[in-house]
Amino acid sequence: MTLRVYLFGPLQVTWQGQPLPALRRPRLQALWAYLLLLHRHRPALRDQLAFSFWPDNPEDEARAHLRRHLYLLRRWLPPAPDGGWFIAQTEEVRLNAQAELWVDVWAFEDGLTQGEAELKAAVELASADLLPDLSESWLVLERERLRRSYARALARLVMFSQARGDWPATIQWAQRLVLHDPLNEEAHRLLIALYYASGNRPAALRQFEACRRLLREELGVEPMPDTVALRDLILRTESLTESWFASPHLIGLDRPLLTPTLNAGRVIAPEGQRTTDDGRRTAVPFVGREAEMQRLLGAWRQAVLRSGNLILVGGEAGVGKTRLLHELAAHVRRSGAPVLWGHCYAFERALPYQPAVEIFQALLPQLALSHLPPLWLAAAAHLIPELRQRRPDLPELAPPRSEQEQSQLAEGLCRCLLGLSYQQPLLVLLEDLHWATESTLTWLHVLARHIHAAPILVVGSYRQEEVGLGHPLRDLIRVLRREGGNAPLLLQPLAGDTVQALVEALSGLSEAAVGPARTLYAESEGNPFFLLELIRHLEETGQLVQRGGRWAGPWIEAIQAGEKPALSLPDSVREAISARLDRLSENARVLLSCAAVAGREFDLAVVRTALDWKEERVLRALEELLERGLVHEQNGPQRRDHAFSHHLVQETVYAGLPRAWREALHRWVGEAMLARYGEAAAGELAYHFERGGARERALTYLKCAGDQAATRYANAEALDYYGRALTLLEARGDDAPSRPLRFDLLTARVGVWELLGRREAQRADLEALQALAQALNDPHRQAQVYARWADFYEEISDHAASARAAQNALMFFQRVGDRRGEAQSLHDLGLAAYRQGDYRAARDTYEQALTLWQEIDDRRGKALTLNHLGNLLRQIGEYATAQAYHEEALALCQALADRIGQAESLRSLGALYLFMGRTTLAQTYYEEGLALCRAIGYRRGEAAHISGLAFAALFQGDYAAALAHQRQASSLYEAVGDQEGWIWLLIGQGLLAWHMGDQARAGQCWEQARGQARQLGLRRLETWAMDYLGNLMREQGDYAAARHTLEEVHHLAWHTGDRRLAASSLHHLGQLAWDEGNPVAAASCWREAAQVRAALGLTALAQASQARLAEALARLHTPPSEEARQVAQAVWAAWQADLPYSEEEDEVRQGVLALAGAFACLGEAQRAQDCQAQARRLSQSRARHIAEGVTSSGGCPAPGAQETDVRL
């Protein structure tokens, strides 16, 4: 007897004239097809088969999977007379050459090389695609190869019929060729010519219009000139030449065949299959989603043209979101593009970046061979360790030090995915986004910002009823709607007429389907899953059967008799599922229960280990579940090789488990997962042990899972794990053994609160930590708590308290011999002293910290302290050393991939060059740092860099740009609560108001800055604000107040070592003495200010002081002294070569006027006039900048950008 195998269309096998039961497992179908198609004449090596079907599993596991699948395949096939249809040996598997086996693909290919009659028979065999339900990559290539062979066969039949002059047959074969390859314009052109030559001119013109419409809709192009010329020829009713009937084999059949979206609403879904009474399978039509499908296909066409998109698809459970995504995937796969799937899971699978992990695991071969930038690939390797094994050259990403670095990883993952899409357009499908973790949503936010110029389409589904007002997915929905006008695609239940069309197609009853359709619609309310579950239940209970392709049975008969038969499960599909579960064998029910505890997707090996069953018992029970359609096989993430057919099945099974049995299963599954995965599955282990009542083990893995989530920047998940662990500890009571673990959990959670800026929660946990450390009487833990308090007080700008905490931490760290803690405490003490303006103490402690960092070889700590020490040296005028420190810190951070540290070093370099008057170079560093801050989501750094750009623009005279930057920085500083940065911004706003001539507003800004700095103990900022206020008082004629203020500034500046500020106060004191009529005192002040400024390298400001000194000297004596002439000529010579535009533009302009006065006293009238002209040009330039600033912004900013009294 012959076994007949049909591979065109869904797999069918007949034996002795009867179809075999459907082989429901896709992997088994693919394995059988692989042997038949690729190994017809040669054996397949076992290792090759195992790797091809289970590439992500270890070799021993892959071979075990192969062994089990060969066993199941042999059980499904009928006994072969000659010892089996295939022979499985130790190292290879081959088809049995003695067995009588007929395969439609073999017959098709044999017929291609024969005559017309055999060719016709071959074409009839291949009227459907090869195994359209399966999506293995090797099968996609085979399917494409056979489609091309089929097209060539049709072309040959056109040629045979045309040679005989059989026009009807020729047109028929040409029509089939067009239907097979609708985007082949040459085939359309041939059919148009054949219609016209046969005398059917209207059909020819209709065919042209159909061709044009299709090309426009699918490819966005017009027909080729040859096709248009043929249409024009037909319109003129001219005769056709032989060239229009070129042999069909010249038609472009060697290219991949593109499949259009014809009848997209009726595409057959892979999972939508039903079995008729004769064993043949029919498809469940895809109805009621035509508009939604067209929108997604349109988005795909745009993505192929490098106009990507992210679209969300929402709807209730069972409404058809997954089916819609599968339909889209099937369409895209037919065009040859890859489709990537990612899934989110309920709380037992709340793994950071889980969909990204699945997607990048599927892309592992491409990533390993990719030439993408190493930092991008390193982000992917952070999630997929296998990539680092294949690419050991990739840099190690540094552990995160900031909450903002969560977006750094998301940015790298985004860049990786987009980079791969430029090699080939990608479709990414994400399911169940209502379960998405914070990390996944961060990744999607980043992806949404960058996707629009890439050849990629991302479609994500979510349950609408799960996304309430406070759900984090709503933020992404708002962003998509606001930035791209991209509203979610919301699926509604099927309408009554759509359900009727579906029932008509399934039942074969035509108009008689109205009654059954109404009943099913009333029970399912248009939910497709519920509807199909009800039909399945009717079939399994014998109420509905297939006879001759039509529905029959008691239920149909009752409806046709006018009765209203009650479905056994009228109110709840859960009950329908439960009824199906009741019909399972005991083994199948136990296996399903354990699987439900393991999760929606599960690893069969874990379930088997948990139950401690032998393999054959597991396989027999699994086979029953597969046959019942309750679970299906899959290529799941992280070895999850099986999944429930629908989440409601898993939820129903789980909810029905008795508590004691459910807890035992959780413990068993936890132990099995621990043995198989180890701590890599800490989140799931914690869940199972927690649900299983194993509290001690749950605590261990909750802590481990929290640490893993924090390492991946998944802060919300980390807080959840730490919080659950602390809750378990509280239930145990405050016993002594619990205290160390409670301390570690609180310490870890404090770190997360600090990153998130949640100060009240941070303070509460710190207070609890302090009490615990005292109760434990552990000096090292006490040191850790004090160090955390130092960080807390620094964040809220209470630097005196920060210093006290750091001093206590230092004392305890020294007592226990923790040198790294000692170095960090010294750094914190230096930072507190620097913030309070005590530069000498700050320098000493920074240098002590630096020595310790070097001794213990801690490069990250060294970079941190070098950068802060450079900031201090900048303030006291040691610019060269400061520059060297900043550049060394930057190099260290780059080597460590510390992007936060890089951003801080770039900001410090910008500030340094700003102080040195090199504003263009400062702007370059600020812009580079700003781009880095935005890339990693570092908002505090972003505010600081924008504020720096505002100062740079101000000192370059670009008031409009300065004002715009200040307004951006203002909103950011308020958002992140950086009070010190806010005060610097107030000082800058005062300077801008001063330059624009608004002294009142400038005074308000500086007064507010002084008050806030004094309140926070920030003496450095307070003295800068006072210097500007003192000069303002002088301008306003309040000389006594001005002198008191400026002398206090001068004293504080010399005391702290801030030579730049000391020189500024000296210059202003000189102006004050001049205004008071004391040129001798003025000259003394200006002489000293010029010397200090020159020593600091502040050339423009030094020359301004020298110009004022020249005028004072010229007016002191008659005739003027030689010194006055020398000073004036030196400044004039320098300014003739290059008159600088300084950050103190008023000082330069006043210096030019003073120089004019000096030359007038010296009798050099021409130079005096030249100086006056130069001063006028500076004044005009200033007026122009003021006008531009006012015009572009509507006026100068008020203090705090918004209101005078700013509360932070």
PDB file of N, CA and C in Angstrom, residues 893-967:
ATOM      1  N   CYS A 893      36.459  57.717  32.290  1.00  0.00           N
ATOM      2  CA  CYS A 893      35.036  57.414  32.141  1.00  0.00           C
ATOM      3  C   CYS A 893      34.740  56.781  30.783  1.00  0.00           C
ATOM      4  N   GLN A 894      35.423  57.250  29.766  1.00  0.00           N
ATOM      5  CA  GLN A 894      35.236  56.650  28.446  1.00  0.00           C
ATOM      6  C   GLN A 894      35.710  55.210  28.439  1.00  0.00           C
ATOM      7  N   ALA A 895      36.832  54.933  29.079  1.00  0.00           N
ATOM      8  CA  ALA A 895      37.342  53.563  29.144  1.00  0.00           C
ATOM      9  C   ALA A 895      36.419  52.655  29.943  1.00  0.00           C
ATOM     10  N   LEU A 896      35.744  53.215  30.953  1.00  0.00           N
ATOM     11  CA  LEU A 896      34.840  52.434  31.809  1.00  0.00           C
ATOM     12  C   LEU A 896      33.417  52.398  31.262  1.00  0.00           C
ATOM     13  N   ALA A 897      33.180  53.060  30.117  1.00  0.00           N
ATOM     14  CA  ALA A 897      31.827  53.180  29.554  1.00  0.00           C
ATOM     15  C   ALA A 897      30.868  53.825  30.561  1.00  0.00           C
ATOM     16  N   ASP A 898      31.394  54.734  31.372  1.00  0.00           N
ATOM     17  CA  ASP A 898      30.592  55.459  32.363  1.00  0.00           C
ATOM     18  C   ASP A 898      30.071  56.730  31.700  1.00  0.00           C
ATOM     19  N   ARG A 899      28.862  56.663  31.160  1.00  0.00           N
ATOM     20  CA  ARG A 899      28.369  57.775  30.366  1.00  0.00           C
ATOM     21  C   ARG A 899      27.924  58.949  31.239  1.00  0.00           C
ATOM     22  N   ILE A 900      27.467  58.669  32.445  1.00  0.00           N
ATOM     23  CA  ILE A 900      27.160  59.771  33.369  1.00  0.00           C
ATOM     24  C   ILE A 900      28.450  60.517  33.710  1.00  0.00           C
ATOM     25  N   GLY A 901      29.507  59.758  34.018  1.00  0.00           N
ATOM     26  CA  GLY A 901      30.787  60.394  34.305  1.00  0.00           C
ATOM     27  C   GLY A 901      31.316  61.187  33.120  1.00  0.00           C
ATOM     28  N   GLN A 902      31.127  60.651  31.906  1.00  0.00           N
ATOM     29  CA  GLN A 902      31.550  61.389  30.711  1.00  0.00           C
ATOM     30  C   GLN A 902      30.807  62.715  30.612  1.00  0.00           C
ATOM     31  N   ALA A 903      29.496  62.677  30.831  1.00  0.00           N
ATOM     32  CA  ALA A 903      28.697  63.899  30.731  1.00  0.00           C
ATOM     33  C   ALA A 903      29.156  64.935  31.758  1.00  0.00           C
ATOM     34  N   GLU A 904      29.442  64.484  32.993  1.00  0.00           N
ATOM     35  CA  GLU A 904      29.887  65.426  34.021  1.00  0.00           C
ATOM     36  C   GLU A 904      31.255  66.014  33.670  1.00  0.00           C
ATOM     37  N   SER A 905      32.145  65.191  33.112  1.00  0.00           N
ATOM     38  CA  SER A 905      33.466  65.705  32.731  1.00  0.00           C
ATOM     39  C   SER A 905      33.358  66.709  31.596  1.00  0.00           C
ATOM     40  N   LEU A 906      32.497  66.452  30.644  1.00  0.00           N
ATOM     41  CA  LEU A 906      32.287  67.397  29.542  1.00  0.00           C
ATOM     42  C   LEU A 906      31.717  68.717  30.065  1.00  0.00           C
ATOM     43  N   ARG A 907      30.810  68.628  31.026  1.00  0.00           N
ATOM     44  CA  ARG A 907      30.255  69.862  31.606  1.00  0.00           C
ATOM     45  C   ARG A 907      31.337  70.653  32.334  1.00  0.00           C
ATOM     46  N   SER A 908      32.184  69.935  33.051  1.00  0.00           N
ATOM     47  CA  SER A 908      33.264  70.624  33.767  1.00  0.00           C
ATOM     48  C   SER A 908      34.224  71.310  32.801  1.00  0.00           C
ATOM     49  N   LEU A 909      34.535  70.655  31.698  1.00  0.00           N
ATOM     50  CA  LEU A 909      35.409  71.271  30.693  1.00  0.00           C
ATOM     51  C   LEU A 909      34.735  72.496  30.073  1.00  0.00           C
ATOM     52  N   GLY A 910      33.427  72.411  29.830  1.00  0.00           N
ATOM     53  CA  GLY A 910      32.714  73.576  29.315  1.00  0.00           C
ATOM     54  C   GLY A 910      32.784  74.750  30.276  1.00  0.00           C
ATOM     55  N   ALA A 911      32.566  74.462  31.575  1.00  0.00           N
ATOM     56  CA  ALA A 911      32.625  75.539  32.570  1.00  0.00           C
ATOM     57  C   ALA A 911      34.034  76.124  32.656  1.00  0.00           C
ATOM     58  N   LEU A 912      35.046  75.258  32.556  1.00  0.00           N
ATOM     59  CA  LEU A 912      36.424  75.739  32.617  1.00  0.00           C
ATOM     60  C   LEU A 912      36.713  76.710  31.474  1.00  0.00           C
ATOM     61  N   TYR A 913      36.360  76.326  30.259  1.00  0.00           N
ATOM     62  CA  TYR A 913      36.658  77.198  29.125  1.00  0.00           C
ATOM     63  C   TYR A 913      35.783  78.454  29.151  1.00  0.00           C
ATOM     64  N   LEU A 914      34.622  78.372  29.756  1.00  0.00           N
ATOM     65  CA  LEU A 914      33.797  79.564  29.928  1.00  0.00           C
ATOM     66  C   LEU A 914      34.496  80.552  30.860  1.00  0.00           C
ATOM     67  N   PHE A 915      35.062  80.045  31.953  1.00  0.00           N
ATOM     68  CA  PHE A 915      35.788  80.900  32.892  1.00  0.00           C
ATOM     69  C   PHE A 915      37.012  81.514  32.228  1.00  0.00           C
ATOM     70  N   MET A 916      37.631  80.780  31.290  1.00  0.00           N
ATOM     71  CA  MET A 916      38.832  81.266  30.633  1.00  0.00           C
ATOM     72  C   MET A 916      38.510  82.209  29.481  1.00  0.00           C
ATOM     73  N   GLY A 917      37.224  82.481  29.244  1.00  0.00           N
ATOM     74  CA  GLY A 917      36.826  83.381  28.171  1.00  0.00           C
ATOM     75  C   GLY A 917      36.813  82.738  26.798  1.00  0.00           C
ATOM     76  N   ARG A 918      36.988  81.413  26.717  1.00  0.00           N
ATOM     77  CA  ARG A 918      37.006  80.714  25.428  1.00  0.00           C
ATOM     78  C   ARG A 918      35.608  80.140  25.200  1.00  0.00           C
ATOM     79  N   THR A 919      34.689  81.057  24.893  1.00  0.00           N
ATOM     80  CA  THR A 919      33.276  80.678  24.877  1.00  0.00           C
ATOM     81  C   THR A 919      32.931  79.718  23.748  1.00  0.00           C
ATOM     82  N   THR A 920      33.587  79.839  22.604  1.00  0.00           N
ATOM     83  CA  THR A 920      33.274  78.929  21.493  1.00  0.00           C
ATOM     84  C   THR A 920      33.633  77.497  21.852  1.00  0.00           C
ATOM     85  N   LEU A 921      34.807  77.300  22.468  1.00  0.00           N
ATOM     86  CA  LEU A 921      35.209  75.960  22.885  1.00  0.00           C
ATOM     87  C   LEU A 921      34.294  75.451  24.001  1.00  0.00           C
ATOM     88  N   ALA A 922      33.925  76.339  24.913  1.00  0.00           N
ATOM     89  CA  ALA A 922      32.996  75.951  25.977  1.00  0.00           C
ATOM     90  C   ALA A 922      31.680  75.471  25.381  1.00  0.00           C
ATOM     91  N   GLN A 923      31.173  76.199  24.385  1.00  0.00           N
ATOM     92  CA  GLN A 923      29.925  75.816  23.737  1.00  0.00           C
ATOM     93  C   GLN A 923      30.033  74.425  23.117  1.00  0.00           C
ATOM     94  N   THR A 924      31.182  74.120  22.510  1.00  0.00           N
ATOM     95  CA  THR A 924      31.370  72.799  21.899  1.00  0.00           C
ATOM     96  C   THR A 924      31.246  71.694  22.939  1.00  0.00           C
ATOM     97  N   TYR A 925      31.900  71.851  24.092  1.00  0.00           N
ATOM     98  CA  TYR A 925      31.827  70.826  25.134  1.00  0.00           C
ATOM     99  C   TYR A 925      30.412  70.711  25.715  1.00  0.00           C
ATOM    100  N   TYR A 926      29.755  71.857  25.918  1.00  0.00           N
ATOM    101  CA  TYR A 926      28.386  71.812  26.437  1.00  0.00           C
ATOM    102  C   TYR A 926      27.459  71.085  25.464  1.00  0.00           C
ATOM    103  N   GLU A 927      27.608  71.342  24.183  1.00  0.00           N
ATOM    104  CA  GLU A 927      26.738  70.696  23.195  1.00  0.00           C
ATOM    105  C   GLU A 927      26.983  69.188  23.141  1.00  0.00           C
ATOM    106  N   GLU A 928      28.253  68.778  23.225  1.00  0.00           N
ATOM    107  CA  GLU A 928      28.567  67.347  23.226  1.00  0.00           C
ATOM    108  C   GLU A 928      27.997  66.678  24.480  1.00  0.00           C
ATOM    109  N   GLY A 929      28.173  67.334  25.613  1.00  0.00           N
ATOM    110  CA  GLY A 929      27.632  66.784  26.856  1.00  0.00           C
ATOM    111  C   GLY A 929      26.119  66.742  26.856  1.00  0.00           C
ATOM    112  N   LEU A 930      25.490  67.781  26.289  1.00  0.00           N
ATOM    113  CA  LEU A 930      24.030  67.815  26.226  1.00  0.00           C
ATOM    114  C   LEU A 930      23.500  66.654  25.388  1.00  0.00           C
ATOM    115  N   ALA A 931      24.126  66.386  24.261  1.00  0.00           N
ATOM    116  CA  ALA A 931      23.691  65.261  23.418  1.00  0.00           C
ATOM    117  C   ALA A 931      23.806  63.950  24.173  1.00  0.00           C
ATOM    118  N   LEU A 932      24.864  63.782  24.948  1.00  0.00           N
ATOM    119  CA  LEU A 932      25.045  62.560  25.727  1.00  0.00           C
ATOM    120  C   LEU A 932      23.986  62.456  26.819  1.00  0.00           C
ATOM    121  N   CYS A 933      23.716  63.556  27.510  1.00  0.00           N
ATOM    122  CA  CYS A 933      22.689  63.543  28.571  1.00  0.00           C
ATOM    123  C   CYS A 933      21.325  63.162  27.998  1.00  0.00           C
ATOM    124  N   ARG A 934      20.999  63.719  26.853  1.00  0.00           N
ATOM    125  CA  ARG A 934      19.702  63.403  26.259  1.00  0.00           C
ATOM    126  C   ARG A 934      19.635  61.951  25.795  1.00  0.00           C
ATOM    127  N   ALA A 935      20.765  61.433  25.337  1.00  0.00           N
ATOM    128  CA  ALA A 935      20.784  60.043  24.867  1.00  0.00           C
ATOM    129  C   ALA A 935      20.542  59.069  26.005  1.00  0.00           C
ATOM    130  N   ILE A 936      21.003  59.393  27.204  1.00  0.00           N
ATOM    131  CA  ILE A 936      20.866  58.476  28.335  1.00  0.00           C
ATOM    132  C   ILE A 936      19.765  58.900  29.301  1.00  0.00           C
ATOM    133  N   GLY A 937      19.063  59.991  28.989  1.00  0.00           N
ATOM    134  CA  GLY A 937      17.964  60.426  29.843  1.00  0.00           C
ATOM    135  C   GLY A 937      18.401  61.058  31.152  1.00  0.00           C
ATOM    136  N   TYR A 938      19.586  61.653  31.193  1.00  0.00           N
ATOM    137  CA  TYR A 938      20.139  62.263  32.406  1.00  0.00           C
ATOM    138  C   TYR A 938      19.658  63.705  32.481  1.00  0.00           C
ATOM    139  N   ARG A 939      18.511  63.930  33.143  1.00  0.00           N
ATOM    140  CA  ARG A 939      17.841  65.224  33.080  1.00  0.00           C
ATOM    141  C   ARG A 939      18.557  66.294  33.908  1.00  0.00           C
ATOM    142  N   ARG A 940      19.140  65.911  35.032  1.00  0.00           N
ATOM    143  CA  ARG A 940      19.866  66.903  35.823  1.00  0.00           C
ATOM    144  C   ARG A 940      21.068  67.417  35.029  1.00  0.00           C
ATOM    145  N   GLY A 941      21.780  66.499  34.382  1.00  0.00           N
ATOM    146  CA  GLY A 941      22.893  66.915  33.539  1.00  0.00           C
ATOM    147  C   GLY A 941      22.437  67.724  32.347  1.00  0.00           C
ATOM    148  N   GLU A 942      21.284  67.373  31.796  1.00  0.00           N
ATOM    149  CA  GLU A 942      20.746  68.124  30.661  1.00  0.00           C
ATOM    150  C   GLU A 942      20.492  69.578  31.056  1.00  0.00           C
ATOM    151  N   ALA A 943      19.903  69.771  32.232  1.00  0.00           N
ATOM    152  CA  ALA A 943      19.641  71.139  32.705  1.00  0.00           C
ATOM    153  C   ALA A 943      20.940  71.924  32.867  1.00  0.00           C
ATOM    154  N   ALA A 944      21.957  71.275  33.444  1.00  0.00           N
ATOM    155  CA  ALA A 944      23.220  71.966  33.676  1.00  0.00           C
ATOM    156  C   ALA A 944      23.904  72.345  32.359  1.00  0.00           C
ATOM    157  N   HIS A 945      23.875  71.457  31.379  1.00  0.00           N
ATOM    158  CA  HIS A 945      24.504  71.769  30.097  1.00  0.00           C
ATOM    159  C   HIS A 945      23.757  72.889  29.366  1.00  0.00           C
ATOM    160  N   ILE A 946      22.433  72.883  29.443  1.00  0.00           N
ATOM    161  CA  ILE A 946      21.674  73.958  28.807  1.00  0.00           C
ATOM    162  C   ILE A 946      21.953  75.289  29.499  1.00  0.00           C
ATOM    163  N   SER A 947      22.076  75.257  30.828  1.00  0.00           N
ATOM    164  CA  SER A 947      22.418  76.475  31.563  1.00  0.00           C
ATOM    165  C   SER A 947      23.796  76.986  31.131  1.00  0.00           C
ATOM    166  N   GLY A 948      24.746  76.052  30.949  1.00  0.00           N
ATOM    167  CA  GLY A 948      26.068  76.449  30.457  1.00  0.00           C
ATOM    168  C   GLY A 948      26.000  77.073  29.077  1.00  0.00           C
ATOM    169  N   LEU A 949      25.172  76.510  28.217  1.00  0.00           N
ATOM    170  CA  LEU A 949      25.002  77.094  26.881  1.00  0.00           C
ATOM    171  C   LEU A 949      24.395  78.492  26.964  1.00  0.00           C
ATOM    172  N   ALA A 950      23.539  78.714  27.952  1.00  0.00           N
ATOM    173  CA  ALA A 950      22.957  80.051  28.131  1.00  0.00           C
ATOM    174  C   ALA A 950      24.049  81.063  28.480  1.00  0.00           C
ATOM    175  N   PHE A 951      24.957  80.681  29.398  1.00  0.00           N
ATOM    176  CA  PHE A 951      26.063  81.588  29.736  1.00  0.00           C
ATOM    177  C   PHE A 951      26.947  81.833  28.516  1.00  0.00           C
ATOM    178  N   ALA A 952      27.234  80.771  27.749  1.00  0.00           N
ATOM    179  CA  ALA A 952      28.090  80.934  26.568  1.00  0.00           C
ATOM    180  C   ALA A 952      27.456  81.897  25.568  1.00  0.00           C
ATOM    181  N   ALA A 953      26.147  81.734  25.328  1.00  0.00           N
ATOM    182  CA  ALA A 953      25.466  82.622  24.386  1.00  0.00           C
ATOM    183  C   ALA A 953      25.461  84.063  24.905  1.00  0.00           C
ATOM    184  N   LEU A 954      25.252  84.221  26.212  1.00  0.00           N
ATOM    185  CA  LEU A 954      25.248  85.561  26.805  1.00  0.00           C
ATOM    186  C   LEU A 954      26.604  86.239  26.611  1.00  0.00           C
ATOM    187  N   PHE A 955      27.675  85.502  26.868  1.00  0.00           N
ATOM    188  CA  PHE A 955      29.002  86.100  26.781  1.00  0.00           C
ATOM    189  C   PHE A 955      29.452  86.300  25.341  1.00  0.00           C
ATOM    190  N   GLN A 956      28.752  85.658  24.400  1.00  0.00           N
ATOM    191  CA  GLN A 956      29.007  85.895  22.979  1.00  0.00           C
ATOM    192  C   GLN A 956      28.115  86.999  22.429  1.00  0.00           C
ATOM    193  N   GLY A 957      27.239  87.551  23.282  1.00  0.00           N
ATOM    194  CA  GLY A 957      26.358  88.632  22.861  1.00  0.00           C
ATOM    195  C   GLY A 957      25.099  88.172  22.175  1.00  0.00           C
ATOM    196  N   ASP A 958      24.800  86.869  22.190  1.00  0.00           N
ATOM    197  CA  ASP A 958      23.593  86.354  21.543  1.00  0.00           C
ATOM    198  C   ASP A 958      22.503  86.239  22.609  1.00  0.00           C
ATOM    199  N   TYR A 959      21.850  87.396  22.874  1.00  0.00           N
ATOM    200  CA  TYR A 959      20.889  87.438  23.974  1.00  0.00           C
ATOM    201  C   TYR A 959      19.660  86.574  23.710  1.00  0.00           C
ATOM    202  N   ALA A 960      19.218  86.496  22.461  1.00  0.00           N
ATOM    203  CA  ALA A 960      18.032  85.688  22.155  1.00  0.00           C
ATOM    204  C   ALA A 960      18.285  84.222  22.471  1.00  0.00           C
ATOM    205  N   ALA A 961      19.459  83.720  22.057  1.00  0.00           N
ATOM    206  CA  ALA A 961      19.787  82.322  22.349  1.00  0.00           C
ATOM    207  C   ALA A 961      19.946  82.113  23.849  1.00  0.00           C
ATOM    208  N   ALA A 962      20.569  83.068  24.534  1.00  0.00           N
ATOM    209  CA  ALA A 962      20.751  82.939  25.983  1.00  0.00           C
ATOM    210  C   ALA A 962      19.402  82.848  26.682  1.00  0.00           C
ATOM    211  N   LEU A 963      18.464  83.680  26.273  1.00  0.00           N
ATOM    212  CA  LEU A 963      17.149  83.680  26.886  1.00  0.00           C
ATOM    213  C   LEU A 963      16.425  82.349  26.630  1.00  0.00           C
ATOM    214  N   ALA A 964      16.521  81.844  25.398  1.00  0.00           N
ATOM    215  CA  ALA A 964      15.870  80.568  25.076  1.00  0.00           C
ATOM    216  C   ALA A 964      16.455  79.435  25.916  1.00  0.00           C
ATOM    217  N   HIS A 965      17.791  79.394  26.050  1.00  0.00           N
ATOM    218  CA  HIS A 965      18.423  78.352  26.855  1.00  0.00           C
ATOM    219  C   HIS A 965      18.022  78.469  28.320  1.00  0.00           C
ATOM    220  N   GLN A 966      17.946  79.684  28.823  1.00  0.00           N
ATOM    221  CA  GLN A 966      17.579  79.846  30.224  1.00  0.00           C
ATOM    222  C   GLN A 966      16.176  79.319  30.505  1.00  0.00           C
ATOM    223  N   ARG A 967      15.283  79.552  29.579  1.00  0.00           N
ATOM    224  CA  ARG A 967      13.910  79.076  29.790  1.00  0.00           C
ATOM    225  C   ARG A 967      13.836  77.553  29.770  1.00  0.00           C
TER     226      ARG A 967
END
